[in-house]
One Martini backbone bead per residue (centre of mass of N, CA, C, O) as a GRO file, in nm:
protein
  354
    1MET     BB    1  -4.500  -1.787  -1.228
    2ASN     BB    2  -4.339  -2.053  -1.098
    3ILE     BB    3  -3.999  -2.077  -0.952
    4GLY     BB    4  -3.760  -2.301  -0.893
    5VAL     BB    5  -3.410  -2.265  -0.693
    6TYR     BB    6  -3.133  -2.422  -0.660
    7TYR     BB    7  -2.874  -2.395  -0.399
    8PRO     BB    8  -2.559  -2.533  -0.299
    9PHE     BB    9  -2.503  -2.270  -0.140
   10SER     BB   10  -2.421  -2.018   0.060
   11ILE     BB   11  -2.525  -1.702   0.028
   12ASN     BB   12  -2.415  -1.561   0.282
   13GLY     BB   13  -2.124  -1.661   0.222
   14GLU     BB   14  -1.826  -1.774   0.110
   15LEU     BB   15  -1.775  -1.711  -0.232
   16SER     BB   16  -1.719  -1.785  -0.525
   17GLU     BB   17  -1.707  -1.639  -0.828
   18THR     BB   18  -1.911  -1.791  -0.952
   19GLN     BB   19  -2.131  -1.803  -0.745
   20ASN     BB   20  -2.154  -1.494  -0.746
   21PHE     BB   21  -2.272  -1.470  -1.011
   22ILE     BB   22  -2.504  -1.630  -0.987
   23VAL     BB   23  -2.651  -1.465  -0.768
   24GLU     BB   24  -2.638  -1.190  -0.933
   25THR     BB   25  -2.810  -1.295  -1.173
   26SER     BB   26  -3.063  -1.428  -1.033
   27PHE     BB   27  -3.134  -1.150  -0.871
   28LEU     BB   28  -3.193  -1.000  -1.129
   29LEU     BB   29  -3.413  -1.178  -1.234
   30PHE     BB   30  -3.622  -1.135  -1.005
   31LYS     BB   31  -3.635  -0.809  -1.029
   32GLN     BB   32  -3.730  -0.805  -1.351
   33HIS     BB   33  -3.983  -1.034  -1.279
   34PRO     BB   34  -4.254  -0.959  -1.054
   35GLU     BB   35  -4.462  -1.148  -1.209
   36HIS     BB   36  -4.314  -1.367  -1.060
   37SER     BB   37  -4.232  -1.662  -0.867
   38PHE     BB   38  -3.966  -1.746  -0.649
   39ILE     BB   39  -3.818  -2.041  -0.524
   40ILE     BB   40  -3.581  -2.101  -0.269
   41ILE     BB   41  -3.374  -2.393  -0.233
   42THR     BB   42  -3.213  -2.451   0.071
   43ASP     BB   43  -2.942  -2.533   0.341
   44ASN     BB   44  -2.945  -2.246   0.485
   45LYS     BB   45  -3.037  -2.189   0.799
   46SER     BB   46  -2.963  -1.866   0.819
   47VAL     BB   47  -3.168  -1.798   0.617
   48LYS     BB   48  -3.370  -1.546   0.549
   49GLN     BB   49  -3.636  -1.366   0.432
   50PHE     BB   50  -3.615  -1.224   0.170
   51SER     BB   51  -3.650  -0.849   0.077
   52ILE     BB   52  -3.557  -0.747  -0.205
   53CYS     BB   53  -3.812  -0.930  -0.270
   54PRO     BB   54  -4.141  -1.003  -0.298
   55ASN     BB   55  -4.106  -1.263  -0.506
   56LEU     BB   56  -3.979  -1.421  -0.249
   57GLU     BB   57  -3.892  -1.761  -0.155
   58THR     BB   58  -3.817  -1.973   0.133
   59ILE     BB   59  -3.667  -2.312   0.136
   60VAL     BB   60  -3.549  -2.509   0.401
   61VAL     BB   61  -3.325  -2.777   0.393
   62ASN     BB   62  -3.158  -3.051   0.408
   63PRO     BB   63  -2.888  -3.170   0.346
   64VAL     BB   64  -2.741  -3.345   0.096
   65SER     BB   65  -2.659  -3.633   0.074
   66LYS     BB   66  -2.371  -3.854  -0.006
   67ASN     BB   67  -2.523  -4.049  -0.039
   68ILE     BB   68  -2.629  -4.215  -0.322
   69LEU     BB   69  -2.948  -4.303  -0.219
   70LEU     BB   70  -3.020  -4.039  -0.065
   71ARG     BB   71  -2.979  -3.844  -0.326
   72LYS     BB   72  -3.184  -3.961  -0.478
   73VAL     BB   73  -3.416  -3.940  -0.325
   74TRP     BB   74  -3.420  -3.626  -0.323
   75TRP     BB   75  -3.412  -3.562  -0.623
   76ASP     BB   76  -3.683  -3.761  -0.709
   77ILE     BB   77  -3.889  -3.727  -0.444
   78LYS     BB   78  -3.867  -3.469  -0.274
   79LEU     BB   79  -3.837  -3.244  -0.472
   80PRO     BB   80  -4.082  -3.291  -0.646
   81SER     BB   81  -4.287  -3.251  -0.388
   82ILE     BB   82  -4.211  -2.933  -0.352
   83LEU     BB   83  -4.284  -2.849  -0.647
   84LYS     BB   84  -4.580  -2.925  -0.611
   85LYS     BB   85  -4.658  -2.765  -0.352
   86VAL     BB   86  -4.566  -2.481  -0.508
   87LYS     BB   87  -4.637  -2.492  -0.826
   88ALA     BB   88  -4.441  -2.538  -1.017
   89ASP     BB   89  -4.333  -2.477  -1.359
   90LEU     BB   90  -4.010  -2.430  -1.295
   91PHE     BB   91  -3.666  -2.572  -1.286
   92ILE     BB   92  -3.365  -2.432  -1.121
   93SER     BB   93  -3.019  -2.549  -1.136
   94PHE     BB   94  -2.691  -2.500  -0.939
   95HIS     BB   95  -2.564  -2.838  -0.947
   96ASN     BB   96  -2.533  -3.043  -1.192
   97VAL     BB   97  -2.844  -3.113  -1.123
   98CYS     BB   98  -3.130  -3.306  -1.141
   99SER     BB   99  -3.437  -3.456  -1.212
  100SER     BB  100  -3.574  -3.776  -1.312
  101THR     BB  101  -3.900  -3.714  -1.226
  102ALA     BB  102  -3.984  -3.455  -1.303
  103SER     BB  103  -4.261  -3.287  -1.474
  104ILE     BB  104  -4.098  -3.029  -1.520
  105PRO     BB  105  -3.933  -2.806  -1.638
  106GLN     BB  106  -3.550  -2.779  -1.686
  107CYS     BB  107  -3.278  -2.590  -1.552
  108LEU     BB  108  -2.922  -2.662  -1.625
  109VAL     BB  109  -2.619  -2.555  -1.457
  110VAL     BB  110  -2.314  -2.605  -1.601
  111GLN     BB  111  -1.997  -2.604  -1.422
  112ASP     BB  112  -1.923  -2.935  -1.424
  113LEU     BB  113  -1.908  -3.197  -1.656
  114ALA     BB  114  -1.790  -3.423  -1.458
  115LYS     BB  115  -2.048  -3.395  -1.253
  116THR     BB  116  -2.249  -3.456  -1.493
  117LYS     BB  117  -2.498  -3.639  -1.589
  118LYS     BB  118  -2.643  -3.777  -1.861
  119THR     BB  119  -2.931  -3.805  -1.767
  120HIS     BB  120  -2.955  -3.490  -1.695
  121ILE     BB  121  -2.883  -3.389  -1.981
  122LYS     BB  122  -3.128  -3.509  -2.122
  123LYS     BB  123  -3.358  -3.408  -1.938
  124ALA     BB  124  -3.310  -3.141  -1.969
  125GLN     BB  125  -3.442  -2.847  -2.150
  126LEU     BB  126  -3.184  -2.676  -2.022
  127LEU     BB  127  -2.869  -2.544  -2.077
  128VAL     BB  128  -2.610  -2.385  -1.889
  129VAL     BB  129  -2.309  -2.190  -2.005
  130ILE     BB  130  -2.005  -2.008  -2.001
  131ASN     BB  131  -1.930  -2.119  -2.281
  132LYS     BB  132  -1.856  -2.246  -2.616
  133TRP     BB  133  -1.684  -2.492  -2.536
  134LEU     BB  134  -1.876  -2.644  -2.355
  135LYS     BB  135  -2.114  -2.649  -2.576
  136LYS     BB  136  -1.946  -2.832  -2.765
  137GLU     BB  137  -1.912  -3.071  -2.576
  138LEU     BB  138  -2.207  -3.139  -2.542
  139MET     BB  139  -2.270  -3.180  -2.839
  140GLU     BB  140  -2.060  -3.396  -2.895
  141LYS     BB  141  -2.084  -3.611  -2.637
  142TYR     BB  142  -2.440  -3.602  -2.648
  143GLU     BB  143  -2.589  -3.496  -2.881
  144ILE     BB  144  -2.676  -3.190  -2.836
  145PRO     BB  145  -2.891  -2.952  -2.939
  146GLU     BB  146  -2.817  -2.637  -2.955
  147LYS     BB  147  -3.113  -2.519  -2.859
  148LYS     BB  148  -3.040  -2.644  -2.553
  149THR     BB  149  -2.820  -2.448  -2.541
  150THR     BB  150  -2.680  -2.150  -2.317
  151VAL     BB  151  -2.492  -1.893  -2.333
  152VAL     BB  152  -2.353  -1.734  -2.009
  153TYR     BB  153  -2.170  -1.502  -1.941
  154PRO     BB  154  -1.950  -1.367  -1.742
  155SER     BB  155  -1.874  -1.116  -1.464
  156ALA     BB  156  -1.784  -0.890  -1.322
  157ASN     BB  157  -1.753  -0.782  -1.003
  158LYS     BB  158  -1.896  -0.462  -0.913
  159MET     BB  159  -1.656  -0.416  -0.687
  160PHE     BB  160  -1.483  -0.373  -0.913
  161GLY     BB  161  -1.219  -0.123  -0.961
  162PRO     BB  162  -1.072   0.181  -0.983
  163ILE     BB  163  -0.795   0.361  -0.808
  164ASN     BB  164  -0.610   0.567  -0.648
  165GLU     BB  165  -0.307   0.634  -0.549
  166GLU     BB  166  -0.358   0.678  -0.234
  167GLU     BB  167  -0.499   0.371  -0.232
  168LYS     BB  168  -0.244   0.230  -0.335
  169SER     BB  169  -0.036   0.345  -0.104
  170VAL     BB  170  -0.170   0.197   0.131
  171ILE     BB  171  -0.148  -0.102   0.025
  172LYS     BB  172   0.164  -0.121   0.007
  173ASN     BB  173   0.220  -0.042   0.298
  174LYS     BB  174   0.049  -0.306   0.417
  175TYR     BB  175   0.185  -0.544   0.187
  176SER     BB  176   0.468  -0.415   0.017
  177GLU     BB  177   0.654  -0.210   0.115
  178ASP     BB  178   0.603   0.012  -0.117
  179LYS     BB  179   0.564  -0.189  -0.338
  180GLU     BB  180   0.565  -0.343  -0.619
  181PHE     BB  181   0.314  -0.589  -0.743
  182PHE     BB  182   0.218  -0.913  -0.774
  183LEU     BB  183  -0.062  -1.120  -0.856
  184PHE     BB  184  -0.232  -1.417  -0.688
  185ASN     BB  185  -0.584  -1.500  -0.707
  186GLY     BB  186  -0.615  -1.794  -0.707
  187ILE     BB  187  -0.582  -2.153  -0.754
  188PHE     BB  188  -0.433  -2.434  -0.623
  189SER     BB  189  -0.465  -2.752  -0.751
  190ARG     BB  190  -0.155  -2.773  -0.713
  191GLN     BB  191   0.154  -2.780  -0.539
  192GLU     BB  192   0.333  -2.732  -0.800
  193ASP     BB  193   0.199  -2.443  -0.870
  194PHE     BB  194   0.377  -2.305  -0.663
  195ILE     BB  195   0.643  -2.347  -0.754
  196ASP     BB  196   0.627  -2.230  -1.023
  197LEU     BB  197   0.573  -1.953  -0.947
  198LEU     BB  198   0.835  -1.908  -0.810
  199LYS     BB  199   1.006  -1.970  -1.069
  200SER     BB  200   0.904  -1.714  -1.221
  201PHE     BB  201   0.997  -1.502  -1.020
  202SER     BB  202   1.291  -1.578  -1.031
  203HIS     BB  203   1.332  -1.483  -1.324
  204PHE     BB  204   1.248  -1.194  -1.277
  205LYS     BB  205   1.471  -1.126  -1.061
  206LYS     BB  206   1.726  -1.197  -1.216
  207ARG     BB  207   1.677  -0.999  -1.463
  208GLN     BB  208   1.601  -0.734  -1.302
  209GLN     BB  209   1.664  -0.654  -1.007
  210SER     BB  210   1.398  -0.603  -0.821
  211ASN     BB  211   1.156  -0.492  -0.572
  212PHE     BB  212   0.951  -0.669  -0.621
  213LYS     BB  213   0.644  -0.832  -0.542
  214LEU     BB  214   0.456  -1.143  -0.421
  215LEU     BB  215   0.113  -1.195  -0.406
  216LEU     BB  216  -0.106  -1.415  -0.216
  217THR     BB  217  -0.465  -1.495  -0.204
  218ALA     BB  218  -0.375  -1.732   0.029
  219PRO     BB  219  -0.364  -1.974   0.251
  220ILE     BB  220  -0.119  -2.098   0.449
  221ASN     BB  221   0.082  -2.394   0.452
  222SER     BB  222   0.309  -2.620   0.521
  223PHE     BB  223   0.403  -2.646   0.235
  224PHE     BB  224   0.448  -2.341   0.167
  225GLU     BB  225   0.657  -2.299   0.401
  226LYS     BB  226   0.866  -2.518   0.326
  227SER     BB  227   0.910  -2.382   0.027
  228LEU     BB  228   1.006  -2.092   0.135
  229ALA     BB  229   1.253  -2.149   0.321
  230GLY     BB  230   1.468  -2.183   0.065
  231TYR     BB  231   1.402  -1.916  -0.081
  232LYS     BB  232   1.564  -1.675  -0.207
  233TYR     BB  233   1.264  -1.456  -0.224
  234ARG     BB  234   1.095  -1.492   0.069
  235SER     BB  235   1.069  -1.176   0.128
  236ASP     BB  236   0.873  -1.120  -0.155
  237VAL     BB  237   0.670  -1.303  -0.026
  238LYS     BB  238   0.298  -1.301   0.021
  239PHE     BB  239   0.051  -1.392   0.229
  240VAL     BB  240  -0.324  -1.311   0.200
  241ASP     BB  241  -0.592  -1.362   0.412
  242ILE     BB  242  -0.872  -1.308   0.274
  243ASN     BB  243  -1.225  -1.189   0.372
  244ASP     BB  244  -1.227  -0.922   0.281
  245LYS     BB  245  -1.370  -0.818  -0.008
  246LYS     BB  246  -1.269  -0.513  -0.021
  247GLU     BB  247  -0.956  -0.574   0.006
  248GLN     BB  248  -0.941  -0.737  -0.250
  249VAL     BB  249  -1.013  -0.497  -0.439
  250LEU     BB  250  -0.771  -0.314  -0.356
  251ILE     BB  251  -0.540  -0.501  -0.435
  252THR     BB  252  -0.601  -0.567  -0.702
  253ALA     BB  253  -0.602  -0.237  -0.795
  254SER     BB  254  -0.260  -0.234  -0.698
  255ALA     BB  255  -0.165  -0.394  -0.914
  256TYR     BB  256   0.084  -0.456  -1.166
  257ALA     BB  257  -0.040  -0.731  -1.178
  258VAL     BB  258  -0.197  -1.055  -1.302
  259VAL     BB  259  -0.124  -1.396  -1.209
  260LEU     BB  260  -0.268  -1.679  -1.420
  261PRO     BB  261  -0.126  -1.984  -1.511
  262PHE     BB  262  -0.384  -2.141  -1.423
  263ASN     BB  263  -0.650  -2.386  -1.471
  264THR     BB  264  -0.936  -2.255  -1.348
  265ASN     BB  265  -1.269  -2.191  -1.319
  266ASP     BB  266  -1.239  -1.906  -1.194
  267ASN     BB  267  -1.037  -1.734  -1.380
  268ILE     BB  268  -1.229  -1.559  -1.563
  269ILE     BB  269  -1.319  -1.373  -1.330
  270ALA     BB  270  -1.039  -1.287  -1.234
  271VAL     BB  271  -0.984  -1.137  -1.492
  272LEU     BB  272  -1.211  -0.945  -1.501
  273ASN     BB  273  -1.154  -0.800  -1.235
  274ALA     BB  274  -0.879  -0.697  -1.307
  275MET     BB  275  -0.977  -0.540  -1.572
  276ARG     BB  276  -1.184  -0.349  -1.421
  277SER     BB  277  -0.936  -0.228  -1.232
  278GLY     BB  278  -0.680  -0.165  -1.431
  279VAL     BB  279  -0.536  -0.465  -1.473
  280PRO     BB  280  -0.332  -0.658  -1.588
  281VAL     BB  281  -0.285  -0.985  -1.770
  282ILE     BB  282  -0.154  -1.308  -1.696
  283ALA     BB  283  -0.207  -1.601  -1.894
  284VAL     BB  284  -0.329  -1.884  -2.006
  285LYS     BB  285  -0.380  -2.051  -2.316
  286THR     BB  286  -0.710  -2.068  -2.403
  287PRO     BB  287  -1.012  -2.081  -2.541
  288VAL     BB  288  -1.160  -1.917  -2.326
  289MET     BB  289  -0.999  -1.693  -2.313
  290ILE     BB  290  -1.005  -1.601  -2.608
  291GLU     BB  291  -1.317  -1.556  -2.616
  292VAL     BB  292  -1.342  -1.348  -2.386
  293ALA     BB  293  -1.037  -1.169  -2.412
  294GLU     BB  294  -0.876  -1.199  -2.621
  295ASP     BB  295  -0.605  -0.946  -2.650
  296ALA     BB  296  -0.632  -0.840  -2.324
  297ILE     BB  297  -0.400  -1.047  -2.284
  298LEU     BB  298  -0.097  -1.187  -2.150
  299TYR     BB  299   0.023  -1.484  -2.303
  300THR     BB  300   0.087  -1.815  -2.224
  301GLN     BB  301   0.155  -2.109  -2.407
  302THR     BB  302   0.264  -2.311  -2.161
  303GLY     BB  303   0.325  -2.236  -1.847
  304ALA     BB  304   0.603  -2.196  -1.796
  305PRO     BB  305   0.795  -2.049  -1.605
  306LYS     BB  306   0.975  -1.888  -1.770
  307ASP     BB  307   0.733  -1.773  -1.943
  308ILE     BB  308   0.630  -1.606  -1.700
  309GLY     BB  309   0.861  -1.437  -1.655
  310GLU     BB  310   0.875  -1.298  -1.933
  311LYS     BB  311   0.597  -1.151  -1.895
  312MET     BB  312   0.674  -1.010  -1.643
  313MET     BB  313   0.899  -0.839  -1.790
  314GLN     BB  314   0.721  -0.707  -2.014
  315ILE     BB  315   0.546  -0.533  -1.815
  316TYR     BB  316   0.783  -0.383  -1.699
  317THR     BB  317   0.941  -0.278  -1.968
  318ASP     BB  318   0.625  -0.200  -2.114
  319GLU     BB  319   0.431   0.064  -2.055
  320SER     BB  320   0.276   0.082  -2.332
  321PHE     BB  321   0.163  -0.238  -2.328
  322ARG     BB  322   0.023  -0.198  -2.038
  323SER     BB  323  -0.186   0.021  -2.131
  324LYS     BB  324  -0.316  -0.131  -2.353
  325LEU     BB  325  -0.410  -0.370  -2.176
  326ILE     BB  326  -0.606  -0.181  -1.996
  327GLU     BB  327  -0.801  -0.086  -2.217
  328LYS     BB  328  -0.882  -0.352  -2.311
  329GLY     BB  329  -1.010  -0.452  -2.060
  330LYS     BB  330  -1.231  -0.264  -2.024
  331GLN     BB  331  -1.353  -0.313  -2.308
  332VAL     BB  332  -1.439  -0.604  -2.228
  333THR     BB  333  -1.583  -0.556  -1.939
  334ALA     BB  334  -1.823  -0.377  -2.075
  335THR     BB  335  -1.966  -0.651  -2.234
  336TYR     BB  336  -1.991  -0.762  -1.948
  337ARG     BB  337  -2.324  -0.814  -1.794
  338SER     BB  338  -2.537  -0.913  -1.561
  339GLU     BB  339  -2.797  -0.811  -1.714
  340LYS     BB  340  -2.746  -0.966  -1.973
  341SER     BB  341  -2.735  -1.237  -1.865
  342ALA     BB  342  -3.029  -1.247  -1.748
  343GLU     BB  343  -3.170  -1.225  -2.000
  344VAL     BB  344  -3.064  -1.455  -2.148
  345LEU     BB  345  -3.187  -1.657  -1.967
  346TRP     BB  346  -3.485  -1.568  -1.991
  347GLN     BB  347  -3.499  -1.623  -2.301
  348SER     BB  348  -3.452  -1.932  -2.274
  349ILE     BB  349  -3.687  -1.986  -2.079
  350LEU     BB  350  -3.925  -1.923  -2.267
  351LYS     BB  351  -3.879  -2.133  -2.477
  352VAL     BB  352  -3.927  -2.398  -2.309
  353LEU     BB  353  -4.230  -2.278  -2.273
  354GLU     BB  354  -4.348  -2.291  -2.570
   0.00000   0.00000   0.00000
């Protein structure tokens, strides 16, 4: 069987946590099924022929235009032509988009429902989502039958894991003046989120009078610089612009706790990465977080700065509770494996082709 696969991002470039999970899971799928041929369609011109699997072929195409008409031409005329040329029996899209005209079965991975058109949701024979909440929304909003939608849960990046005290000491010496630190390794979707995080840290510092630091793995910009200028605890806040994934892994595993009080698309994988590293997590309580992490997270009900600050204090003052969160986190991450995700995806694909 020939299977066409479209990646909307550079496979060799800097990936978000969700994109990294997609690549890892799909490449496991390729390796697990050498009896089938997979044709990767990508606009990354630097990509060379993949050598990790003999059953992979790469077709490099021009980037899809942002022009609505030209984009439609690509998806509905050029793509079907490519699929026909390689004699594809199935097409998998990781781009919230599929072809409206392709005659072969299509599997559509829905990362962002807001960016996915109703016509494509109806056209695809299989919809893949990363949680039950999104599946329920698809079923209710578009009257999609349950059997058409499959949940493939994300997993932690395998690079993440616990490190020893000596390694932690090196990281703290390098980034936090040998002090313990809270870590925010998410994405600020609004500038106001940064201000709220500073308010949370202020609440913690005022109550505890500790020498804790706050590290943020994000590039600093003019707004952040201006906001920090008048901040009382600015000397305890540090931005770490990390491009090295290995360094990010070490920083995560060295944190006293990871603080993710804002709901962003990559948060759940960032949570799993932290828990796999043996680090407790403070996060906003959402249906998705509860579904995946259950009681392995210290939840904030409101996400309000004061509430986040109180949760930081709880982690700091109750070492026994912190240890329990760490153990629960390890148990949770052990149940989410990319190998399992790849197998669930493959079994769903087989049902489509029946």
